[in-house]
Coordinates of C-alpha atoms in Angstrom, one line a residue:
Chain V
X1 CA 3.9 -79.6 -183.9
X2 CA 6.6 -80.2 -186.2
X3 CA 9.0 -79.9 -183.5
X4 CA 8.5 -83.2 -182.2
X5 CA 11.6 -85.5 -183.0
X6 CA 10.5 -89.1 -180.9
X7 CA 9.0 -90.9 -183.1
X8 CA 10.3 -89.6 -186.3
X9 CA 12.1 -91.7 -189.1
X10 CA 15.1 -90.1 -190.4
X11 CA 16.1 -91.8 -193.8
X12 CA 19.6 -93.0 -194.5
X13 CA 21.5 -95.9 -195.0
X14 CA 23.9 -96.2 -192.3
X15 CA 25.1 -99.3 -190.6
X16 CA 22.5 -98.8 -187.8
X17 CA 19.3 -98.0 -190.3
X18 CA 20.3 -101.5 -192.0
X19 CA 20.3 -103.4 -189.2
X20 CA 17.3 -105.8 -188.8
X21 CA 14.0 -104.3 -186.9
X22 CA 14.2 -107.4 -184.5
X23 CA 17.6 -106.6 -183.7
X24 CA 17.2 -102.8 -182.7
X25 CA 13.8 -103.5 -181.3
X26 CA 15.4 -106.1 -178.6
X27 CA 18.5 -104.1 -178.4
X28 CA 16.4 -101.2 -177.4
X29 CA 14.1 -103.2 -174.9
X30 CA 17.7 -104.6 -173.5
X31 CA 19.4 -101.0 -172.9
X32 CA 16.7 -99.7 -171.2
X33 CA 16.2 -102.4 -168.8
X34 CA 19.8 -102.3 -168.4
X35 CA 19.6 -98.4 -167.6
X36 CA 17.3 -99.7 -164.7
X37 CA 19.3 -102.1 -163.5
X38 CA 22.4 -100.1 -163.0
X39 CA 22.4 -97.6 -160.1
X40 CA 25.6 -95.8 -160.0
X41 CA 27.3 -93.5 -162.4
X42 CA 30.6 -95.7 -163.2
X43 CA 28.1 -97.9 -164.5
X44 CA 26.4 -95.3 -166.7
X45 CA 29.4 -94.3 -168.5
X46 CA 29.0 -97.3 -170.6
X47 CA 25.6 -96.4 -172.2
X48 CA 26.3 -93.4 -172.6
X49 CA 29.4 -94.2 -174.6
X50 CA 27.1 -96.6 -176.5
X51 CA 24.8 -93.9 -177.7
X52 CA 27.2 -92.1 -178.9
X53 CA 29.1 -94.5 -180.6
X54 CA 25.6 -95.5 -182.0
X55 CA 24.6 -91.9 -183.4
X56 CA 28.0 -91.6 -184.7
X57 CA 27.4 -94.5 -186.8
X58 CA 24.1 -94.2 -187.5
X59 CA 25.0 -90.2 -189.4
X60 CA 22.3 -88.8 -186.9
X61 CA 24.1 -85.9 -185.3
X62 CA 23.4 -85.9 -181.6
X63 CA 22.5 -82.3 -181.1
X64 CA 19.2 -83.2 -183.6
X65 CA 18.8 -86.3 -180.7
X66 CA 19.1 -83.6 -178.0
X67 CA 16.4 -81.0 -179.5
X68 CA 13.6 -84.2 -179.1
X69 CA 14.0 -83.8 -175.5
X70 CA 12.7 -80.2 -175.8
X71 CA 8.7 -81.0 -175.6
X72 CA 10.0 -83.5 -172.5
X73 CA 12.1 -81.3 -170.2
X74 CA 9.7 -80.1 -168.2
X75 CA 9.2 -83.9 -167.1
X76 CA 12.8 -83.4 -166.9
X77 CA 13.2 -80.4 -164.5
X78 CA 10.3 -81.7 -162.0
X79 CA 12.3 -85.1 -161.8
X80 CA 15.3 -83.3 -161.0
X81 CA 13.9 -80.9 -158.4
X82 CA 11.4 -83.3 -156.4
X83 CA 14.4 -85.5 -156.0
X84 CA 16.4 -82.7 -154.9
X85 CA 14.4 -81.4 -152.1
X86 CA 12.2 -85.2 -151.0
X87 CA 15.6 -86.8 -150.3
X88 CA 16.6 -86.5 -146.4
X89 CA 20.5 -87.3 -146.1
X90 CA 23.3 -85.0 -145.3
X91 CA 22.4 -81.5 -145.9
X92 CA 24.7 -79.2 -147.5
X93 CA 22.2 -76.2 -148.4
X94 CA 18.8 -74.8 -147.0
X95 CA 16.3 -72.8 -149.1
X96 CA 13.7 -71.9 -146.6
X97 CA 11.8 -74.6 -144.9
X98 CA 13.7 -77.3 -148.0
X99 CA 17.0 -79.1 -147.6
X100 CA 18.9 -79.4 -150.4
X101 CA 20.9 -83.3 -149.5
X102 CA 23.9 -84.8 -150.8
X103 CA 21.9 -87.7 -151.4
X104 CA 19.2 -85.4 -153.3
X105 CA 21.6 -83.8 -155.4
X106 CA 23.6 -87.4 -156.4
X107 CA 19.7 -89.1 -156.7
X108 CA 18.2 -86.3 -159.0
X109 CA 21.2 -86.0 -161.4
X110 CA 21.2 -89.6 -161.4
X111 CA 17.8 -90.0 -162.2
X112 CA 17.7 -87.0 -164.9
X113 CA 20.8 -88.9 -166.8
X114 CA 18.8 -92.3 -166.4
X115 CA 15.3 -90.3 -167.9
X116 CA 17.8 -88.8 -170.7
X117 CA 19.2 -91.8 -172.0
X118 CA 16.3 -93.6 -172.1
X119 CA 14.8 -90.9 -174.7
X120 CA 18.1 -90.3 -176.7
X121 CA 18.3 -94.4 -176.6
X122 CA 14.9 -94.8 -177.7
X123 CA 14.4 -92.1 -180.4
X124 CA 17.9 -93.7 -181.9
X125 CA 15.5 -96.7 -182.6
X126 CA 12.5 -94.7 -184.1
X127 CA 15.1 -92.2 -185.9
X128 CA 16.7 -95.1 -187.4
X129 CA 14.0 -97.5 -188.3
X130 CA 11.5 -96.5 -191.1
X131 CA 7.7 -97.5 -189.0
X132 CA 6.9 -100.1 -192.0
X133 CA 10.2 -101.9 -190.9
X134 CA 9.5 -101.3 -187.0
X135 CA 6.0 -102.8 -187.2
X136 CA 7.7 -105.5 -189.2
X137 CA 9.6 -106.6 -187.0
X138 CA 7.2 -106.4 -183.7
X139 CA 5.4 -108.3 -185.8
X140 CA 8.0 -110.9 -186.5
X141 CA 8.8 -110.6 -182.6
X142 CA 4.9 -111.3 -181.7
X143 CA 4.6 -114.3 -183.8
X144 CA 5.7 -116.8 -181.5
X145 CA 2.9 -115.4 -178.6
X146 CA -0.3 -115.6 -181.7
X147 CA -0.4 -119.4 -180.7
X148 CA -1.7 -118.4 -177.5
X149 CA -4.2 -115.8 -178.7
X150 CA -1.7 -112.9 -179.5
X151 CA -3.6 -111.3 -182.4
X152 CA 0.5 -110.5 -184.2
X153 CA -0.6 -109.5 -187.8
X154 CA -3.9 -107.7 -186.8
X155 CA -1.7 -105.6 -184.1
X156 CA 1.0 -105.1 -186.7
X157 CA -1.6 -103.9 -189.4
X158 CA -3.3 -101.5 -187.5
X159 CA -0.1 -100.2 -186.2
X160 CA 1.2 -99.6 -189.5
X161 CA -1.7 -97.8 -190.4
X162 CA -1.7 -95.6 -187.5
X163 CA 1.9 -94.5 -188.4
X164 CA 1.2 -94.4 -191.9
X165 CA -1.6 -91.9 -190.8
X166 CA 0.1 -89.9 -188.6
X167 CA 1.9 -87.4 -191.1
X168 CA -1.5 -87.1 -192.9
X169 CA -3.5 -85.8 -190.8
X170 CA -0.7 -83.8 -189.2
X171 CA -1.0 -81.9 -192.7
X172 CA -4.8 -82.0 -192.9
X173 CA -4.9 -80.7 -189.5
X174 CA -2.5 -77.8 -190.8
X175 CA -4.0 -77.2 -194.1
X176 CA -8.0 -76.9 -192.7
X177 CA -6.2 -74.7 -190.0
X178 CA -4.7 -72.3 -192.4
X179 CA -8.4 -72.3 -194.6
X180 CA -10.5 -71.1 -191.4
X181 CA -7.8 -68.9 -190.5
X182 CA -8.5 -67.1 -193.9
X183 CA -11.8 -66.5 -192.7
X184 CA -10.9 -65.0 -189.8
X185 CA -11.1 -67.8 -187.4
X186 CA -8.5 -67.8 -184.3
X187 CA -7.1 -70.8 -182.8
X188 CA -4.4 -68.8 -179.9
X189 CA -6.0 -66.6 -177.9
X190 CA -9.2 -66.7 -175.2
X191 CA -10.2 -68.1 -172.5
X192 CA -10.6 -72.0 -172.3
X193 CA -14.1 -71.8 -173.0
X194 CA -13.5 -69.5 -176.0
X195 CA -10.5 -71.6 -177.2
X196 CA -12.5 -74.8 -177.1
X197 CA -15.1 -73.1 -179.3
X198 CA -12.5 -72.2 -181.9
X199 CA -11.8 -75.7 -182.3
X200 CA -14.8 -76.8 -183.8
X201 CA -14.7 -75.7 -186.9
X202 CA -11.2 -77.6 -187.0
X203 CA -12.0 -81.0 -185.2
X204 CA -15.4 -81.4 -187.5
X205 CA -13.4 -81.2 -190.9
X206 CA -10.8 -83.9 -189.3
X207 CA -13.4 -86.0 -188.2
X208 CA -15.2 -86.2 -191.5
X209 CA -11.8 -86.6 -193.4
X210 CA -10.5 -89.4 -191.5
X211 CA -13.7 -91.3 -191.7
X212 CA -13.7 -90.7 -195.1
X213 CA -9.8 -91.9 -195.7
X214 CA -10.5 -95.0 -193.6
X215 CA -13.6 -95.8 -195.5
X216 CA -11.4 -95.2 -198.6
X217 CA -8.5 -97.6 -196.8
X218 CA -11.1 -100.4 -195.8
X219 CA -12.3 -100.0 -199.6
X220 CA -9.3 -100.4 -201.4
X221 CA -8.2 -103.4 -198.9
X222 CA -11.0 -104.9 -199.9
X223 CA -10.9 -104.8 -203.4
X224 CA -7.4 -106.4 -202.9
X225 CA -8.8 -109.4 -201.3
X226 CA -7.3 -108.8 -198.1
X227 CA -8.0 -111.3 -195.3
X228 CA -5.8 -111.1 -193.4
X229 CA -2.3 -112.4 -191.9
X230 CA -3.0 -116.1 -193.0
X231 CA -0.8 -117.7 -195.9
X232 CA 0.8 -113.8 -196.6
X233 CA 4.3 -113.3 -197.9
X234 CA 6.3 -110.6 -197.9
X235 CA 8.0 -108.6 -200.6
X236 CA 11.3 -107.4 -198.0
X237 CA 11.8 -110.8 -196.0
X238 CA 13.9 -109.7 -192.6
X239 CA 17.1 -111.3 -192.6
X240 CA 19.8 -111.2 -189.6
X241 CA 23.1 -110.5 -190.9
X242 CA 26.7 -110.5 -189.7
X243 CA 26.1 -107.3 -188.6
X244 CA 23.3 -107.8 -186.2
X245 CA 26.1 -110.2 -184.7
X246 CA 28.1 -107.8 -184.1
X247 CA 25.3 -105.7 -182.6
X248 CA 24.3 -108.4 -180.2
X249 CA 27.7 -109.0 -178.8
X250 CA 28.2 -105.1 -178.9
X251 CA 24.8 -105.2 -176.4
X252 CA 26.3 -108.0 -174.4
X253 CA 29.8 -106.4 -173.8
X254 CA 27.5 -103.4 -172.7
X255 CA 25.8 -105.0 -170.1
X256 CA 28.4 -107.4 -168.6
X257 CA 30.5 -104.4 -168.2
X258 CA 28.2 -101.9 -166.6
X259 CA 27.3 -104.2 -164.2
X260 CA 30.8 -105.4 -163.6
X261 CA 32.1 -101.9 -163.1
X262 CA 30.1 -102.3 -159.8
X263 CA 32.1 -104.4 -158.1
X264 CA 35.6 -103.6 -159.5
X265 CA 35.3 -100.2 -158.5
Chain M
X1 CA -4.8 -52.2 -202.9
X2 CA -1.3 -53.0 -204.1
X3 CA 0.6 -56.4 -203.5
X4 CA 4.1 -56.0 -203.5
X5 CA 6.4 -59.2 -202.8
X6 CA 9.9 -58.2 -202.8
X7 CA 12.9 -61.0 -202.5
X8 CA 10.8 -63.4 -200.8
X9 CA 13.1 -66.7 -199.5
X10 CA 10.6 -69.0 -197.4
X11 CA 12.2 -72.3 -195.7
X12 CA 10.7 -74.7 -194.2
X13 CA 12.1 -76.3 -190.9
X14 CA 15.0 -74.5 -191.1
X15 CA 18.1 -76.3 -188.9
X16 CA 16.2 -79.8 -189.6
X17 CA 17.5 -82.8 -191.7
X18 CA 14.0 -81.7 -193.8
X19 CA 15.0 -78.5 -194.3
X20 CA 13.6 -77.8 -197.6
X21 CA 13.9 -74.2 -199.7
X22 CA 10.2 -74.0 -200.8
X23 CA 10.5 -70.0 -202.5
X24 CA 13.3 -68.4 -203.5
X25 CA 14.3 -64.5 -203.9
X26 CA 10.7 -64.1 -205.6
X27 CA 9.8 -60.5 -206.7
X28 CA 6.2 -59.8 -207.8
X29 CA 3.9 -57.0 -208.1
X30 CA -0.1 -57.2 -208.1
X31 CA -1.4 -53.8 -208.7
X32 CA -5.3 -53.0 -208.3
X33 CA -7.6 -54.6 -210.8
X34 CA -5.3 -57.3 -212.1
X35 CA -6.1 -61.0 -213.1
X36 CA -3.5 -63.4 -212.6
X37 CA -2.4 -66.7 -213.4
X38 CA -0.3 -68.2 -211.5
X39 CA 1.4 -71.6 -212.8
X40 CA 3.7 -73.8 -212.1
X41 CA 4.9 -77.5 -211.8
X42 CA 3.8 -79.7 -208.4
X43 CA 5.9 -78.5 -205.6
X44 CA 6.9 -75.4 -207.6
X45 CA 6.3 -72.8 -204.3
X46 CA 2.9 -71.6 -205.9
X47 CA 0.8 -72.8 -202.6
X48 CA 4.3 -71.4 -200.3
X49 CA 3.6 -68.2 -202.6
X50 CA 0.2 -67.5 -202.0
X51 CA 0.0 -68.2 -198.5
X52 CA 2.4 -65.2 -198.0
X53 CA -0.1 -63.2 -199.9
X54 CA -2.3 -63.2 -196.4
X55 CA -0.1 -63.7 -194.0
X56 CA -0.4 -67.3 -193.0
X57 CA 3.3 -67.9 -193.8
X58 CA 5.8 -65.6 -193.1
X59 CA 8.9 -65.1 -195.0
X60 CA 12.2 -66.5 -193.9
X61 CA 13.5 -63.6 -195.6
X62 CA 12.3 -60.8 -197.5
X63 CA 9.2 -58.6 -197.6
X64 CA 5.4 -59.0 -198.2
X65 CA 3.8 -55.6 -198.8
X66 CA -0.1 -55.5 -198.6
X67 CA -1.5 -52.1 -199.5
X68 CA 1.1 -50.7 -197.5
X69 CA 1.3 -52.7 -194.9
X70 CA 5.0 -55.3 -194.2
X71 CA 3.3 -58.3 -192.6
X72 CA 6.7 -58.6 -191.1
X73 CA 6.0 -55.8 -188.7
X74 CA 4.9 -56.7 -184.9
X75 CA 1.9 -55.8 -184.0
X76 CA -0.1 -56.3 -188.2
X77 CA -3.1 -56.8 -187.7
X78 CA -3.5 -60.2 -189.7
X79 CA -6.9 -60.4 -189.7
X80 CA -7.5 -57.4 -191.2
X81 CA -5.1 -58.6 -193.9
X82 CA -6.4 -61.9 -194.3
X83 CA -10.3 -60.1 -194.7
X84 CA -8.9 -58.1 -197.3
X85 CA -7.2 -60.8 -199.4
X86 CA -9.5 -64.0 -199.6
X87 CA -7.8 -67.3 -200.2
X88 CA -9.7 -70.0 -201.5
X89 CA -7.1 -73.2 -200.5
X90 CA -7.8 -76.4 -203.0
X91 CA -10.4 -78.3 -202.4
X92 CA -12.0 -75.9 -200.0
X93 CA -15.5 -78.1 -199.5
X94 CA -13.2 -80.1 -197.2
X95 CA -13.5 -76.9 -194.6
X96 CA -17.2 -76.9 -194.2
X97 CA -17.9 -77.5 -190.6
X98 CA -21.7 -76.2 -189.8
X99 CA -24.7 -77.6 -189.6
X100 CA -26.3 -75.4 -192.4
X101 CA -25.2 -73.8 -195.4
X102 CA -26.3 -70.3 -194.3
X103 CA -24.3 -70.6 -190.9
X104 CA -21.0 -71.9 -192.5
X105 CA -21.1 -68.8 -194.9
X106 CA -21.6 -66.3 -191.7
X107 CA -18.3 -67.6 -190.6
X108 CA -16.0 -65.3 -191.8
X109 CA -18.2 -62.2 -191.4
X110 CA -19.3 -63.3 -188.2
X111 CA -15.5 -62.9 -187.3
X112 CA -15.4 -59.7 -188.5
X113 CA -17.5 -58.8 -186.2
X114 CA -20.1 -57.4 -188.3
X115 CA -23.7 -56.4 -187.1
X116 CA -26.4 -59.2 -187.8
X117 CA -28.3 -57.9 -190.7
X118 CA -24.6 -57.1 -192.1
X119 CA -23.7 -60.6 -191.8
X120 CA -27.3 -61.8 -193.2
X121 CA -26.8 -59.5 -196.5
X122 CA -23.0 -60.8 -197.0
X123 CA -24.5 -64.1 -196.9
X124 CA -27.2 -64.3 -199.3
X125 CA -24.9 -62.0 -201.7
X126 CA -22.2 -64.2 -201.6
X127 CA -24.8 -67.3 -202.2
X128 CA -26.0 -65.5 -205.1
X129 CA -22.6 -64.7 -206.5
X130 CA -21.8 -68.2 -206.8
X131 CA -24.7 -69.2 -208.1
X132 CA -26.5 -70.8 -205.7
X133 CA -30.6 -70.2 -205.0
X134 CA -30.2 -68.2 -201.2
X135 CA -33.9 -69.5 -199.9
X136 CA -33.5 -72.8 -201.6
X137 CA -30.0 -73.8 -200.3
X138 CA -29.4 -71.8 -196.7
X139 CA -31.4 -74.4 -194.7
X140 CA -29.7 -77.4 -196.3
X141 CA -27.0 -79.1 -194.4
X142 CA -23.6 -78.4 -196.3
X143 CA -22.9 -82.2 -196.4
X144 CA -25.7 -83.3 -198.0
X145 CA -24.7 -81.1 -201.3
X146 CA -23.0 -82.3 -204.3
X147 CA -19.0 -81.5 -205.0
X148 CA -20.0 -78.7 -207.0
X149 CA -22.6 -76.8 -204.5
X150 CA -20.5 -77.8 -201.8
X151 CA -17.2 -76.3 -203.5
X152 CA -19.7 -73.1 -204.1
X153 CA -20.9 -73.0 -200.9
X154 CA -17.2 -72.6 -199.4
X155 CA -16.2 -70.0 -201.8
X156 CA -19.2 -68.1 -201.2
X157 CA -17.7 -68.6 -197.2
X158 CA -14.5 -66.6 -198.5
X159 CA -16.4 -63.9 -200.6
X160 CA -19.1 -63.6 -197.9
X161 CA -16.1 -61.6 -196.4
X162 CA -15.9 -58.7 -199.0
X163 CA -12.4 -59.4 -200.0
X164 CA -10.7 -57.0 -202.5
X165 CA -8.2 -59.6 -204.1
X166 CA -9.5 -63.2 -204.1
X167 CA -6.8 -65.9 -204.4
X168 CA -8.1 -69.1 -206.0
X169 CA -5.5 -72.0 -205.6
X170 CA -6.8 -74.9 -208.0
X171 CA -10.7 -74.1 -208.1
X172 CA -12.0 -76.2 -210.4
X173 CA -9.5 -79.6 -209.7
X174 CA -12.0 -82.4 -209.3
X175 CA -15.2 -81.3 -211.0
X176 CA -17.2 -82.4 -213.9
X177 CA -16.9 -80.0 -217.2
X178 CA -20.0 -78.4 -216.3
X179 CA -19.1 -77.5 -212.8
X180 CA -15.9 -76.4 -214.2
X181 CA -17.0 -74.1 -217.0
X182 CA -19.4 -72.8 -214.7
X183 CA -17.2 -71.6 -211.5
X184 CA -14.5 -70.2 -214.4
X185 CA -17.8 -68.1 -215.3
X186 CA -18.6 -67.0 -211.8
X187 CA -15.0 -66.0 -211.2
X188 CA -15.3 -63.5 -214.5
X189 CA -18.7 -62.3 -213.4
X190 CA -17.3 -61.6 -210.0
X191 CA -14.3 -59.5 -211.3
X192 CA -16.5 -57.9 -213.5
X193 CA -19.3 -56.7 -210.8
X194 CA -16.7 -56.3 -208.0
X195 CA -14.0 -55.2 -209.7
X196 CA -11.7 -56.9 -207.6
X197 CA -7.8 -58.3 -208.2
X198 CA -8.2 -62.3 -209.0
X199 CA -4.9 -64.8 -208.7
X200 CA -5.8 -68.0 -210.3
X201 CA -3.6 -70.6 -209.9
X202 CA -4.3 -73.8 -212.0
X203 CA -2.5 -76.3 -214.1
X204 CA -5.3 -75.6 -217.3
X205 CA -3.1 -73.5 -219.5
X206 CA -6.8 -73.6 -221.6
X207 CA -8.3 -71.9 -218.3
X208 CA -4.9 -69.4 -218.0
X209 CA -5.1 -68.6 -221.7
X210 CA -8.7 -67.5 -221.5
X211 CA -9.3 -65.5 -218.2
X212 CA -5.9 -63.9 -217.0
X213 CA -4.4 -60.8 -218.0
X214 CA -1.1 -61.6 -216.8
X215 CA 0.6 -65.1 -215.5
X216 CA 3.2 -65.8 -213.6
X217 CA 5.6 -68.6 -214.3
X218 CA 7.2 -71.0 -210.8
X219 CA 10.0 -73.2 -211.3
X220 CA 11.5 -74.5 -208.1
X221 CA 10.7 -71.5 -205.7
X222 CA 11.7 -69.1 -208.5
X223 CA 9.3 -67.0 -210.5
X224 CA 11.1 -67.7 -213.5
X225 CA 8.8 -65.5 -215.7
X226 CA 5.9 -63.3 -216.3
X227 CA 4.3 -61.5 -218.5
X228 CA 0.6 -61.8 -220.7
X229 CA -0.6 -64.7 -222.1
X230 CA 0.7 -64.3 -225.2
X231 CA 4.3 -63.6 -223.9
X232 CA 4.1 -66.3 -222.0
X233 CA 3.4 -68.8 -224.5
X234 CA 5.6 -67.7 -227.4
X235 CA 8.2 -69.0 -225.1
X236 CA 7.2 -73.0 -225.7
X237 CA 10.4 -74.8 -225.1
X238 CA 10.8 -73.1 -222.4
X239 CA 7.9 -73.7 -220.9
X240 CA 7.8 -77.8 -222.0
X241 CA 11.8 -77.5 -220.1
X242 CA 10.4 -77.1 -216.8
X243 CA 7.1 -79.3 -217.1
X244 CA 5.0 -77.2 -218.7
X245 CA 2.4 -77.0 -221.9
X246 CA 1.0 -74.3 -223.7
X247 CA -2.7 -74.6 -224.8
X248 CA -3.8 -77.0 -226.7
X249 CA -5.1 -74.8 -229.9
X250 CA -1.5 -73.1 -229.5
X251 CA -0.2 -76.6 -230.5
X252 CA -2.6 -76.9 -233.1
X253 CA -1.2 -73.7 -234.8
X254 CA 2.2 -74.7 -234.3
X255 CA 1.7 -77.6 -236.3
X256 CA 0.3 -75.9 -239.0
X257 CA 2.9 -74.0 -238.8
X258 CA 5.6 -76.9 -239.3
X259 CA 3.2 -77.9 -241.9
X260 CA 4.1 -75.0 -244.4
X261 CA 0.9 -73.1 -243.7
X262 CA 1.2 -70.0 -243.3
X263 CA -0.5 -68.6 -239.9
X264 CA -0.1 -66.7 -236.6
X265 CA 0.9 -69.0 -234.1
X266 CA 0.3 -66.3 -231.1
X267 CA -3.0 -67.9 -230.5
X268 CA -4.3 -68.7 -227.0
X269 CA -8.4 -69.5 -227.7
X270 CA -10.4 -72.1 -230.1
X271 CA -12.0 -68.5 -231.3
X272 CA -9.4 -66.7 -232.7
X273 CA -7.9 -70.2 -234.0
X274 CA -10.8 -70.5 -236.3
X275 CA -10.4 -66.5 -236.9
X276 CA -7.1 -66.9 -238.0
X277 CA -7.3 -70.2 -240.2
X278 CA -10.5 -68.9 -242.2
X279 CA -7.5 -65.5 -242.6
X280 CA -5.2 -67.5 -243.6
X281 CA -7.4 -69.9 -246.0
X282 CA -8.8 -66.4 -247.6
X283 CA -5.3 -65.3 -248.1
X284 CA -4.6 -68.2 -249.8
X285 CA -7.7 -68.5 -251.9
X286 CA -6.9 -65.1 -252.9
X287 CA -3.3 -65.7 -254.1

């Protein structure tokens, strides 16, 4: 379980982690429409060269960005091979009854790099952006919408909570685990049925622990007299800096060139 | 049924920005019969430690004997090892799971595959061990106890299993005096009627002072000493250096001490305090 890089925050203090939420958040959303948007591989070698440049800045070595794509490559593979063999075009290799095409072979590399980029693109946000901060700023990005019914701080909370809950009972789940297993109770081996049994006496302690924390949560909310996103401050305002600037123009040179590169070569 | 722990390193996610060194080159031996306490600052390695002791972690590097047996090997049968050394994790109520007291104690026996009657004894044994009144209590769902039954109740699930070292991480954190007082008691009676090896690990040096024979001493995944009690706490600033106390009474002395008067400051109980002052007041009288 540990295993699992997306959606894990990193600390550090690097140019990228600084930057403001809002910033990486629409970044984000704009490189991977972009990595839609462009359809041949001239064009891709300029996000590419922007994730790396970003990791390289943002002291995240990109082999730890590579290992999150581990729980995701069987996705991956099946991408890569049904584009392979669905594609009719020129053929240059038979297996069988299946034609391996030129135009199968260009699409499914094509689309693997697209499905790779858009993980290593989007884990460079999560990686570099503490959750408090993200929700923050989706927040900040949803206020505009609340006048037409958008529910911004009430999304934001419970997202916050969510994340905030997420290493907890990750550790809960490990520690009541590790107490049944020292009464003899196996979780890896069985049939379904059998498995599914074994789970039991792990799922009912979970259950009654988180309904107790978010009893506790609601409690202690309460005795804080909260109500609320109305008439809030904030301790950490988000503020846009010279450096989100940069970032922004950095994002725009991005795109006008990828999509130039299409008609200059 | 020997422990032997011999240059245990454990890390945990190796290769990962977390990586994080949680035991380091630790060398212990728990032979048969033993009572130990086991202390140690917050995030020390004592939880790492004992967790090695059945074979839910396993060392990084280093070896884990268990009556024999290197739970390194392929093939160990773990649950064999983990029937034979109980570990009761902190706050263990919060495993209870079934919808009776009696059925969450048949648990562990029940995956020992024992024969019914078997499992029936173990479980009104184990009840009884603890404290707890077998006919009164077996019907009653475990969640409608209080802390203390319910804290019984899930170390009767761990005894219920016959172990021959029980492991006890933090057993009475979060009770009342009483309830306190009386699992300390249990644990003695146990040990006295079973005659099995007990670890105690627990931040009460008053606790350590009175039950253990022997304590071991954690200071960032070293065991940086062990010995008796009485070893132990001669060593003060040493102790107060890495975030630890002696017991209360063994301050008391000390400052009596300081004081000009002339006692034993090896003292670990309120007992042989009072033994040792009324000495030392005779002495005095007498000169």
């Amino acid at each position: 379980m540990r295993e699992i890089t997306i959606g894990q925050y990193i600390p550090g203090n690097s140019v990228i982690h600084r930057l403001d939420p809002r910033t990486k958040i629409l970044i984000t959303f704009a490189f991977m429409v972009l990595l839609f948007v462009i359809d041949d591989f001239t064009g891709y070698a300029f996000p590419a060269v922007f994730i790396i440049v970003a990791s390289l800045l943002s002291g995240i070595s990109l082999k730890y960005m590579i290992r999150g794509l581990r729980p995701l490559v069987v996705i991956i593979l099946l991408t890569f091979v049904l584009n392979l063999f669905m594609i009719k075009g020129r053929v240059i290799y038979e297996v069988g009854p299946l034609d391996i095409t030129y135009e199968g072979l260009h699409q499914g590399v094509f689309m693997v790099l697209r499905l790779v980029m858009l993980i290593v693109g989007t884990s460079l946000l999560t990686l570099t952006t503490s959750p408090i901060t993200l929700t923050d700023g989706i927040e900040s990005l949803l206020k505009p919408f609340s006048r037409v019914g958008v529910p911004a701080h009430e999304l934001a909370m419970m997202m916050t909570i969510a994340l905030r809950f997420i290493p907890t009972l990750m550790e809960e789940t490990d520690k009541i685990m590790k107490a049944q297993m020292a009464r003899g109770a196996d979780f890896s081996s069985g049939n379904i049925v059998k498995r599914a049994k074994s789970l039991v006496p792990l799922l009912v302690p979970l259950f009654i622990s988180a309904f107790r924390r978010a009893d506790d949560l609601a409690m202690a909310m309460e005795s804080r007299c909260y109500r609320g996103g109305e008439n809030r401050t904030r301790m950490k305002q988000l503020r846009m800096t010279y450096a989100d600037l940069v970032a922004f123009i950095a994002t725009g040179l991005l795109a006008a060139g990828s999509l130039a590169s299409r008609f200059i070569w | 049924m020997p422990i032997v722990v011999k240059n245990l390193t454990h890390i945990y996610m190796p290769g990962t920005p977390f990586q994080s060194v949680a035991l380091q080159d630790v060398n212990w031996t728990i032979e048969d019969g033993e009572f130990w306490g086991l202390i140690g600052h917050t995030g020390s390695g004592k939880s790492t430690l004992i967790q090695h002791l059945n074979g839910l972690l396993k060392p990084t590097s280093g070896e884990v004997i268990i009556d024999g047996v290197n739970i390194n090997e392929r093939g160990v049968n773990l649950r064999e090892i983990r029937q034979k050394v109980g570990l009761v994790f902190q706050y263990p109520e919060h495993q209870l799971f079934e919808e009776t007291v009696e059925k969450d104690v048949a648990f562990g026996p029940k995956n020992m595959d024992l024969p019914e009657e078997e499992i029936g004894r173990r479980v009104r044994e184990a009840l009884e061990l603890v404290g707890l009144n077998y006919s009164e209590i077996k019907d009653r769902s475990p969640f409608e106890l209080s802390g203390g039954q319910m804290r019984r109740v899930a170390i009767a699930g761990v005894l219920a299993m016959k172990p021959k070292v029980l492991i006890l991480d933090e057993p009475t954190v979060g009770l009342d005096p009483r309830g306190r007082d009386e699992i300390l008691r249990e644990i003695v009676r146990l040990r006295e009627r079973q005659n099995i090896t007990v670890i105690l690990v627990s931040h009460s040096m008053e606790d350590i002072a009175k039950l253990v024979d022997k304590i071991a001493v954690m200071h960032r995944g070293r065991m940086v000493d062990s010995g008796t009690p009485r070893e132990i706490f001669r060593n003060y600033e040493g102790l107060s250096s890495i975030g630890l106390d002696i017991p209360q009474i063994t301050h008391l002395m000390l400052r009596l001490k300081h004081q000009g008067k002339d006692v034993s400051t090896e003292v670990l109980t309120v007992e042989e305090a009072e033994a040792e002052i009324l000495r030392a007041a005779r002495r005095k009288g007498r000169a």
